[in-house]
C-alpha atoms as one frame of an Amber mdcrd trajectory, in Angstrom:
protein
  79.318 131.559  93.447  80.858 128.085  93.331  79.550 125.365  95.593  82.151
 124.722  98.361  82.048 120.966  97.755  82.626 121.452  94.026  85.505 123.846
  94.747  87.040 121.383  97.235  86.760 118.586  94.664  88.524 120.746  92.065
  91.323 121.593  94.519  91.653 117.943  95.488  91.971 117.009  91.819  94.721
 119.619  91.317  96.654 118.383  94.353  96.376 114.776  93.214  97.577 115.670
  89.713 100.613 117.393  91.244 101.260 114.392  93.489 101.085 112.071  90.476
 103.606 114.221  88.561 105.924 114.331  91.574 105.670 110.549  92.011 106.756
 110.132  88.380 109.690 112.488  88.976 110.708 110.491  92.057 110.575 107.166
  90.209 112.566 108.429  87.217 115.061 110.166  89.510 115.568 106.976  91.516
 115.971 105.046  88.275 118.694 107.464  87.145 120.372 107.337  90.550 120.450
 103.527  90.507 121.993 103.525  87.008 124.916 105.452  88.466 125.169 103.342
  91.606 125.147 100.190  89.454 128.089 101.619  87.504 129.851 102.393  90.796
 129.213  98.817  91.967 130.747  97.377  88.808 133.728  99.689  89.133 134.235
  98.697  92.767 134.012  95.004  91.871 136.532  95.383  89.037 139.000  97.049
  91.390 138.218  94.875  94.423 136.959  97.805  96.480 134.556  97.228  99.378
 130.858  97.438  98.516 130.212 100.069 101.171 131.992 103.279 102.125 130.880
 104.220 105.655 132.490 107.677 105.591 130.791 108.552 102.277 127.485 107.188
 103.568 127.720 109.265 106.767 128.544 112.396 104.750 125.595 111.750 102.424
 123.216 111.269 105.340 124.391 114.502 106.970 124.053 116.311 103.634 120.553
 114.957 103.092 119.484 115.891 106.620 120.614 119.459 105.936 118.779 119.521
 102.599 115.670 118.131 104.291 115.708 120.933 106.850 116.064 123.489 104.047
 113.152 121.865 102.199 111.000 121.751 105.358 111.003 117.946 105.229 111.279
 115.865 108.388 115.035 115.111 108.639 114.333 111.773 110.357 112.218 110.708
 107.396 114.913 111.879 104.958 117.562 109.962 106.907 115.453 106.786 106.970
 114.747 107.125 103.244 118.433 107.565 102.376 119.425 104.682 104.668 116.963
 102.471 102.792 118.456 103.533  99.445 122.023 103.049 100.692 121.253  99.515
 101.899 119.748  98.688  98.503 122.823 100.083  96.730 125.161  98.054  98.948
 123.105  94.934  98.223 123.544  95.582  94.487 127.276  96.219  94.935 127.663
  92.906  96.749 125.947  91.122  93.868 128.570  92.535  91.480 131.302  91.092
  93.680 129.914  87.551  93.676
């Protein structure tokens, strides 16, 4: 029979390996997302469109809150996370318009 401490250490290692893989997925996914939002920012600047779109942002937040509930993720956390991303995107869009 396996020592409980040894078994716990093995489980901890597995969880941490999964977390590390998921962190990599998050970083690469955010990188891909920002490539697209940078392209949107350039397009908006070229056509003199405003850097933010409040109706789109509200729809995205509502959509993400729904997805968070489906994924059993705290919707308040998901909303705060998306708000942070949106503010960063708007900041980038404003830079394109300078």
